[in-house]
Structures are given as structure tokens and as C-alpha cells.
């Protein structure tokens, strides 16, 4: 069946149409900008974390948080436990919420897996390692495209290849300049040998 939109007139559009539209033009992820990027901070006691405002798109639906959200941390009395702070899309309840998801506590605790099925879909914002006592450890996972990532265009011919090539060139350049200083400056008449990208050659 063919479908289309959006036109003025008597045609009515609802959730399915808007969801289909956004799901086909945006990859899932959060928005990084001046309005907030869902950053996380821990209380001094380690008994709670605070999620700041931000916006995300998940499977064509949107999530928006306009104020700080305090989320309590529950410690295991015997073992270390690993949590993930996830954005959870629940298709049945028609909600998207930031919630803590616990892995299995133990001497070798497990990281909770993300649920992505017909009932729920999750993006991981942070991994939170919580010992029995003491300071908790937070790992930022927002920009890991395997579990979250940023909102970005979808299905643009050559876009991913372009980004991957930029990254490849940067990694090659960065590897070459390790231990050589930020910029090498050459003052000589002939072209210097062994110069890397970013070096300065002053001839005269």
C-alpha cells in the first residue's frame, strides 16, 4: 500500500504517520546543543545521580526533558552492581523515560543488556558502577553509536563513508604526531623529510 503526506485539507495525520516520517530520516540518538545534552552528575554521597535537560529521537518518537531529574541509586549490600541509565521507549504504555537498569550483582558483576524488541527499545546514556561502599564510577556512553549516539541524518548517500574517511585520516595523523609535539616547524630551503600533516615549513 502506498502512503504519503503531509497535505493541507481534510486529511488527518496521527502518530503512525509522524513516526514513520522521522524514523526514516533520522538515526536514533540524542541532540547535542545549547539546550542540554542529557549530562549526568553524581551526588557527593553517591546515593543518587542527576540527569540534566536534553532531547532525543528513538525509533521516530521524541524524548524531551526540560529540567534536572534526580534518580536514586540502590547499592547491593554484598556485591558490586553495574547499572545503565537508559532511555526506555515502551510501546505499550506509550512512554519514553530515563530509568536505571541493573545488571546482575556479584564478585564479577554483569553489564545489563539493552532491550530492543516489539515491546521496548532502549538507548544507553551512561554506565554506572556502584560498589558496596565508596564512590560510584560513571562511564559516558551517549556518543557510542552501538548503544546510543547522536541524532544524525539517515540514508544519505556517501555520508557514513565520508565520516569514516575523516576519522581514518584523523587517526593516521594523530598516530604520526605522537611524541613529536603539536607542530614541527622547519626553516630550510628544501622540502623537509618526514614532515607530517600540520607541520610548518618556512623556506627562504
PDB file of C-alpha atoms in Angstrom:
ATOM      1  CA  UNK A   1       0.000   0.000   0.000  1.00  0.00           C
ATOM      2  CA  UNK A   2       1.287   3.457  -0.878  1.00  0.00           C
ATOM      3  CA  UNK A   3       1.211   6.219   1.714  1.00  0.00           C
ATOM      4  CA  UNK A   4       2.160   9.876   1.592  1.00  0.00           C
ATOM      5  CA  UNK A   5       1.853  13.235   3.372  1.00  0.00           C
ATOM      6  CA  UNK A   6       1.630  15.885   4.661  1.00  0.00           C
ATOM      7  CA  UNK A   7      -1.013  17.942   2.826  1.00  0.00           C
ATOM      8  CA  UNK A   8      -3.450  20.654   3.889  1.00  0.00           C
ATOM      9  CA  UNK A   9      -7.154  19.886   3.705  1.00  0.00           C
ATOM     10  CA  UNK A  10      -9.355  17.211   5.226  1.00  0.00           C
ATOM     11  CA  UNK A  11      -6.647  14.554   5.568  1.00  0.00           C
ATOM     12  CA  UNK A  12      -5.870  13.715   9.202  1.00  0.00           C
ATOM     13  CA  UNK A  13      -2.422  12.626  10.328  1.00  0.00           C
ATOM     14  CA  UNK A  14      -1.531  10.916  13.573  1.00  0.00           C
ATOM     15  CA  UNK A  15       1.206   9.085  15.457  1.00  0.00           C
ATOM     16  CA  UNK A  16       1.837   6.437  12.811  1.00  0.00           C
ATOM     17  CA  UNK A  17       2.432   8.955  10.036  1.00  0.00           C
ATOM     18  CA  UNK A  18       4.750  11.199  12.044  1.00  0.00           C
ATOM     19  CA  UNK A  19       6.593   8.205  13.478  1.00  0.00           C
ATOM     20  CA  UNK A  20       7.128   6.723  10.005  1.00  0.00           C
ATOM     21  CA  UNK A  21       8.422  10.076   8.742  1.00  0.00           C
ATOM     22  CA  UNK A  22      11.017  10.676  11.467  1.00  0.00           C
ATOM     23  CA  UNK A  23      12.116   7.026  11.665  1.00  0.00           C
ATOM     24  CA  UNK A  24      13.084   7.134   8.003  1.00  0.00           C
ATOM     25  CA  UNK A  25      15.137  10.342   8.087  1.00  0.00           C
ATOM     26  CA  UNK A  26      16.928  10.256  11.486  1.00  0.00           C
ATOM     27  CA  UNK A  27      19.163   7.760  13.235  1.00  0.00           C
ATOM     28  CA  UNK A  28      18.334   7.220  16.920  1.00  0.00           C
ATOM     29  CA  UNK A  29      20.272   9.338  19.393  1.00  0.00           C
ATOM     30  CA  UNK A  30      20.415  12.482  21.465  1.00  0.00           C
ATOM     31  CA  UNK A  31      20.758  16.101  20.473  1.00  0.00           C
ATOM     32  CA  UNK A  32      23.972  17.862  21.489  1.00  0.00           C
ATOM     33  CA  UNK A  33      23.404  21.599  21.768  1.00  0.00           C
ATOM     34  CA  UNK A  34      22.961  24.665  23.939  1.00  0.00           C
ATOM     35  CA  UNK A  35      19.637  23.373  25.285  1.00  0.00           C
ATOM     36  CA  UNK A  36      21.363  20.470  27.018  1.00  0.00           C
ATOM     37  CA  UNK A  37      22.804  17.081  26.159  1.00  0.00           C
ATOM     38  CA  UNK A  38      21.480  14.854  28.958  1.00  0.00           C
ATOM     39  CA  UNK A  39      24.656  15.127  31.034  1.00  0.00           C
ATOM     40  CA  UNK A  40      24.915  13.263  34.325  1.00  0.00           C
ATOM     41  CA  UNK A  41      26.387  14.121  37.712  1.00  0.00           C
ATOM     42  CA  UNK A  42      26.541  12.146  40.951  1.00  0.00           C
ATOM     43  CA  UNK A  43      25.768  13.359  44.447  1.00  0.00           C
ATOM     44  CA  UNK A  44      28.646  13.547  46.917  1.00  0.00           C
ATOM     45  CA  UNK A  45      27.153  10.640  48.854  1.00  0.00           C
ATOM     46  CA  UNK A  46      26.850   8.523  45.730  1.00  0.00           C
ATOM     47  CA  UNK A  47      23.241   7.766  46.578  1.00  0.00           C
ATOM     48  CA  UNK A  48      21.757   9.490  43.523  1.00  0.00           C
ATOM     49  CA  UNK A  49      22.543  10.901  40.087  1.00  0.00           C
ATOM     50  CA  UNK A  50      21.132  13.967  38.355  1.00  0.00           C
ATOM     51  CA  UNK A  51      20.262  13.989  34.649  1.00  0.00           C
ATOM     52  CA  UNK A  52      20.185  17.425  33.022  1.00  0.00           C
ATOM     53  CA  UNK A  53      17.767  18.580  30.277  1.00  0.00           C
ATOM     54  CA  UNK A  54      18.027  17.251  26.759  1.00  0.00           C
ATOM     55  CA  UNK A  55      16.301  15.905  23.657  1.00  0.00           C
ATOM     56  CA  UNK A  56      16.476  12.560  21.852  1.00  0.00           C
ATOM     57  CA  UNK A  57      14.843  10.681  19.000  1.00  0.00           C
ATOM     58  CA  UNK A  58      14.100   6.958  19.322  1.00  0.00           C
ATOM     59  CA  UNK A  59      12.536   4.914  16.539  1.00  0.00           C
ATOM     60  CA  UNK A  60      10.802   8.009  15.208  1.00  0.00           C
ATOM     61  CA  UNK A  61       9.477   9.135  18.617  1.00  0.00           C
ATOM     62  CA  UNK A  62      10.940  12.033  20.603  1.00  0.00           C
ATOM     63  CA  UNK A  63      12.008  12.439  24.228  1.00  0.00           C
ATOM     64  CA  UNK A  64      12.385  15.835  25.862  1.00  0.00           C
ATOM     65  CA  UNK A  65      13.419  16.633  29.422  1.00  0.00           C
ATOM     66  CA  UNK A  66      13.286  20.325  30.384  1.00  0.00           C
ATOM     67  CA  UNK A  67      14.524  20.106  33.994  1.00  0.00           C
ATOM     68  CA  UNK A  68      17.008  18.229  36.157  1.00  0.00           C
ATOM     69  CA  UNK A  69      15.850  14.723  37.045  1.00  0.00           C
ATOM     70  CA  UNK A  70      17.185  13.135  40.241  1.00  0.00           C
ATOM     71  CA  UNK A  71      17.417   9.345  40.141  1.00  0.00           C
ATOM     72  CA  UNK A  72      18.216   7.369  43.333  1.00  0.00           C
ATOM     73  CA  UNK A  73      20.964   4.740  43.342  1.00  0.00           C
ATOM     74  CA  UNK A  74      20.421   1.459  45.196  1.00  0.00           C
ATOM     75  CA  UNK A  75      23.556  -0.270  46.479  1.00  0.00           C
ATOM     76  CA  UNK A  76      23.810  -4.020  46.899  1.00  0.00           C
ATOM     77  CA  UNK A  77      24.776  -4.879  50.482  1.00  0.00           C
ATOM     78  CA  UNK A  78      27.175  -7.649  49.426  1.00  0.00           C
ATOM     79  CA  UNK A  79      28.410  -7.156  45.881  1.00  0.00           C
ATOM     80  CA  UNK A  80      29.217  -4.525  43.314  1.00  0.00           C
ATOM     81  CA  UNK A  81      26.422  -3.838  40.835  1.00  0.00           C
ATOM     82  CA  UNK A  82      26.560  -2.231  37.386  1.00  0.00           C
ATOM     83  CA  UNK A  83      23.689  -0.075  36.199  1.00  0.00           C
ATOM     84  CA  UNK A  84      22.924   1.548  32.912  1.00  0.00           C
ATOM     85  CA  UNK A  85      20.989   4.787  32.752  1.00  0.00           C
ATOM     86  CA  UNK A  86      18.812   4.190  29.717  1.00  0.00           C
ATOM     87  CA  UNK A  87      16.166   5.996  27.754  1.00  0.00           C
ATOM     88  CA  UNK A  88      13.375   3.420  27.583  1.00  0.00           C
ATOM     89  CA  UNK A  89      10.731   3.561  24.880  1.00  0.00           C
ATOM     90  CA  UNK A  90       7.714   1.491  25.932  1.00  0.00           C
ATOM     91  CA  UNK A  91       5.399   0.883  23.001  1.00  0.00           C
ATOM     92  CA  UNK A  92       2.525  -0.442  25.128  1.00  0.00           C
ATOM     93  CA  UNK A  93       2.454   2.380  27.687  1.00  0.00           C
ATOM     94  CA  UNK A  94       3.410   4.942  25.017  1.00  0.00           C
ATOM     95  CA  UNK A  95       6.160   6.499  27.151  1.00  0.00           C
ATOM     96  CA  UNK A  96       9.863   7.310  26.943  1.00  0.00           C
ATOM     97  CA  UNK A  97      11.596   7.671  30.308  1.00  0.00           C
ATOM     98  CA  UNK A  98      15.109   7.837  31.731  1.00  0.00           C
ATOM     99  CA  UNK A  99      15.452   4.872  34.095  1.00  0.00           C
ATOM    100  CA  UNK A 100      18.174   2.855  35.812  1.00  0.00           C
ATOM    101  CA  UNK A 101      18.621  -0.703  34.603  1.00  0.00           C
ATOM    102  CA  UNK A 102      20.556  -3.074  36.859  1.00  0.00           C
ATOM    103  CA  UNK A 103      22.837  -5.882  35.832  1.00  0.00           C
ATOM    104  CA  UNK A 104      23.446  -8.963  37.965  1.00  0.00           C
ATOM    105  CA  UNK A 105      25.369  -8.120  41.144  1.00  0.00           C
ATOM    106  CA  UNK A 106      28.336 -10.293  42.072  1.00  0.00           C
ATOM    107  CA  UNK A 107      32.086 -10.527  42.518  1.00  0.00           C
ATOM    108  CA  UNK A 108      32.163 -10.230  38.720  1.00  0.00           C
ATOM    109  CA  UNK A 109      29.042  -8.163  38.027  1.00  0.00           C
ATOM    110  CA  UNK A 110      27.427  -8.124  34.598  1.00  0.00           C
ATOM    111  CA  UNK A 111      26.550  -5.102  32.487  1.00  0.00           C
ATOM    112  CA  UNK A 112      22.808  -5.050  31.759  1.00  0.00           C
ATOM    113  CA  UNK A 113      21.945  -5.756  28.135  1.00  0.00           C
ATOM    114  CA  UNK A 114      19.733  -3.340  26.237  1.00  0.00           C
ATOM    115  CA  UNK A 115      16.204  -4.436  25.365  1.00  0.00           C
ATOM    116  CA  UNK A 116      15.249  -3.886  21.746  1.00  0.00           C
ATOM    117  CA  UNK A 117      12.145  -5.836  20.803  1.00  0.00           C
ATOM    118  CA  UNK A 118       8.482  -5.341  19.895  1.00  0.00           C
ATOM    119  CA  UNK A 119       7.625  -4.122  23.417  1.00  0.00           C
ATOM    120  CA  UNK A 120      10.558  -1.901  24.366  1.00  0.00           C
ATOM    121  CA  UNK A 121      13.517  -0.121  22.844  1.00  0.00           C
ATOM    122  CA  UNK A 122      16.415   1.265  24.911  1.00  0.00           C
ATOM    123  CA  UNK A 123      19.345   3.625  24.388  1.00  0.00           C
ATOM    124  CA  UNK A 124      22.159   3.676  26.948  1.00  0.00           C
ATOM    125  CA  UNK A 125      23.280   7.086  28.175  1.00  0.00           C
ATOM    126  CA  UNK A 126      25.674   6.044  30.950  1.00  0.00           C
ATOM    127  CA  UNK A 127      27.148   3.005  32.633  1.00  0.00           C
ATOM    128  CA  UNK A 128      27.278   3.385  36.427  1.00  0.00           C
ATOM    129  CA  UNK A 129      29.490   1.082  38.530  1.00  0.00           C
ATOM    130  CA  UNK A 130      28.269   1.010  42.121  1.00  0.00           C
ATOM    131  CA  UNK A 131      30.435  -0.644  44.817  1.00  0.00           C
ATOM    132  CA  UNK A 132      29.069  -1.768  48.180  1.00  0.00           C
ATOM    133  CA  UNK A 133      30.542   1.389  49.715  1.00  0.00           C
ATOM    134  CA  UNK A 134      32.514   4.330  48.418  1.00  0.00           C
ATOM    135  CA  UNK A 135      32.462   6.396  45.267  1.00  0.00           C
ATOM    136  CA  UNK A 136      30.497   5.337  42.208  1.00  0.00           C
ATOM    137  CA  UNK A 137      32.050   5.381  38.727  1.00  0.00           C
ATOM    138  CA  UNK A 138      30.238   6.825  35.690  1.00  0.00           C
ATOM    139  CA  UNK A 139      31.114   5.955  32.078  1.00  0.00           C
ATOM    140  CA  UNK A 140      29.635   8.160  29.351  1.00  0.00           C
ATOM    141  CA  UNK A 141      28.023   6.057  26.610  1.00  0.00           C
ATOM    142  CA  UNK A 142      25.981   8.784  24.930  1.00  0.00           C
ATOM    143  CA  UNK A 143      28.152   9.057  21.839  1.00  0.00           C
ATOM    144  CA  UNK A 144      28.789   5.335  21.359  1.00  0.00           C
ATOM    145  CA  UNK A 145      26.694   4.542  18.283  1.00  0.00           C
ATOM    146  CA  UNK A 146      26.495   0.856  19.252  1.00  0.00           C
ATOM    147  CA  UNK A 147      24.307   1.736  22.252  1.00  0.00           C
ATOM    148  CA  UNK A 148      23.214   5.354  21.641  1.00  0.00           C
ATOM    149  CA  UNK A 149      24.849   8.068  19.524  1.00  0.00           C
ATOM    150  CA  UNK A 150      23.756  11.494  18.340  1.00  0.00           C
ATOM    151  CA  UNK A 151      20.779  12.335  16.151  1.00  0.00           C
ATOM    152  CA  UNK A 152      22.132  12.246  12.618  1.00  0.00           C
ATOM    153  CA  UNK A 153      20.825  12.042   9.064  1.00  0.00           C
ATOM    154  CA  UNK A 154      19.795   8.659   7.739  1.00  0.00           C
ATOM    155  CA  UNK A 155      20.209   7.175   4.275  1.00  0.00           C
ATOM    156  CA  UNK A 156      22.368   9.981   2.898  1.00  0.00           C
ATOM    157  CA  UNK A 157      24.435   8.527   0.072  1.00  0.00           C
ATOM    158  CA  UNK A 158      28.131   8.671   0.967  1.00  0.00           C
ATOM    159  CA  UNK A 159      27.587  10.329   4.365  1.00  0.00           C
ATOM    160  CA  UNK A 160      28.786   7.427   6.504  1.00  0.00           C
ATOM    161  CA  UNK A 161      31.682   6.756   4.162  1.00  0.00           C
ATOM    162  CA  UNK A 162      32.714  10.413   4.344  1.00  0.00           C
ATOM    163  CA  UNK A 163      32.648  10.450   8.150  1.00  0.00           C
ATOM    164  CA  UNK A 164      34.574   7.174   8.319  1.00  0.00           C
ATOM    165  CA  UNK A 165      37.226   8.533   5.941  1.00  0.00           C
ATOM    166  CA  UNK A 166      37.588  11.717   8.012  1.00  0.00           C
ATOM    167  CA  UNK A 167      38.049   9.573  11.098  1.00  0.00           C
ATOM    168  CA  UNK A 168      40.597   7.334   9.344  1.00  0.00           C
ATOM    169  CA  UNK A 169      42.661  10.347   8.253  1.00  0.00           C
ATOM    170  CA  UNK A 170      42.499  11.890  11.710  1.00  0.00           C
ATOM    171  CA  UNK A 171      43.583   8.661  13.414  1.00  0.00           C
ATOM    172  CA  UNK A 172      46.508   8.286  10.983  1.00  0.00           C
ATOM    173  CA  UNK A 173      47.571  11.897  11.571  1.00  0.00           C
ATOM    174  CA  UNK A 174      47.194  11.592  15.332  1.00  0.00           C
ATOM    175  CA  UNK A 175      49.300   8.421  15.401  1.00  0.00           C
ATOM    176  CA  UNK A 176      52.084  10.127  13.453  1.00  0.00           C
ATOM    177  CA  UNK A 177      52.313  13.166  15.742  1.00  0.00           C
ATOM    178  CA  UNK A 178      52.521  11.199  18.980  1.00  0.00           C
ATOM    179  CA  UNK A 179      55.674  12.243  20.806  1.00  0.00           C
ATOM    180  CA  UNK A 180      56.647  14.819  18.196  1.00  0.00           C
ATOM    181  CA  UNK A 181      54.910  17.864  19.640  1.00  0.00           C
ATOM    182  CA  UNK A 182      51.815  19.588  18.327  1.00  0.00           C
ATOM    183  CA  UNK A 183      53.579  21.149  15.309  1.00  0.00           C
ATOM    184  CA  UNK A 184      57.025  20.720  13.827  1.00  0.00           C
ATOM    185  CA  UNK A 185      58.495  23.901  12.350  1.00  0.00           C
ATOM    186  CA  UNK A 186      61.082  23.548   9.583  1.00  0.00           C
ATOM    187  CA  UNK A 187      63.118  26.603   8.448  1.00  0.00           C
ATOM    188  CA  UNK A 188      65.083  25.465   5.392  1.00  0.00           C
ATOM    189  CA  UNK A 189      65.275  25.923   1.637  1.00  0.00           C
ATOM    190  CA  UNK A 190      64.427  22.352   0.690  1.00  0.00           C
ATOM    191  CA  UNK A 191      61.278  20.472   1.486  1.00  0.00           C
ATOM    192  CA  UNK A 192      61.734  18.746   4.861  1.00  0.00           C
ATOM    193  CA  UNK A 193      61.717  14.985   5.047  1.00  0.00           C
ATOM    194  CA  UNK A 194      59.471  13.177   7.485  1.00  0.00           C
ATOM    195  CA  UNK A 195      57.074  16.102   7.873  1.00  0.00           C
ATOM    196  CA  UNK A 196      53.561  15.191   8.997  1.00  0.00           C
ATOM    197  CA  UNK A 197      50.233  16.881   8.426  1.00  0.00           C
ATOM    198  CA  UNK A 198      50.155  20.110  10.436  1.00  0.00           C
ATOM    199  CA  UNK A 199      53.909  20.788  10.206  1.00  0.00           C
ATOM    200  CA  UNK A 200      55.056  24.278   9.205  1.00  0.00           C
ATOM    201  CA  UNK A 201      57.728  24.751   6.519  1.00  0.00           C
ATOM    202  CA  UNK A 202      59.388  28.156   6.273  1.00  0.00           C
ATOM    203  CA  UNK A 203      61.526  28.383   3.155  1.00  0.00           C
ATOM    204  CA  UNK A 204      63.783  31.260   2.184  1.00  0.00           C
TER     205      UNK A 204
END
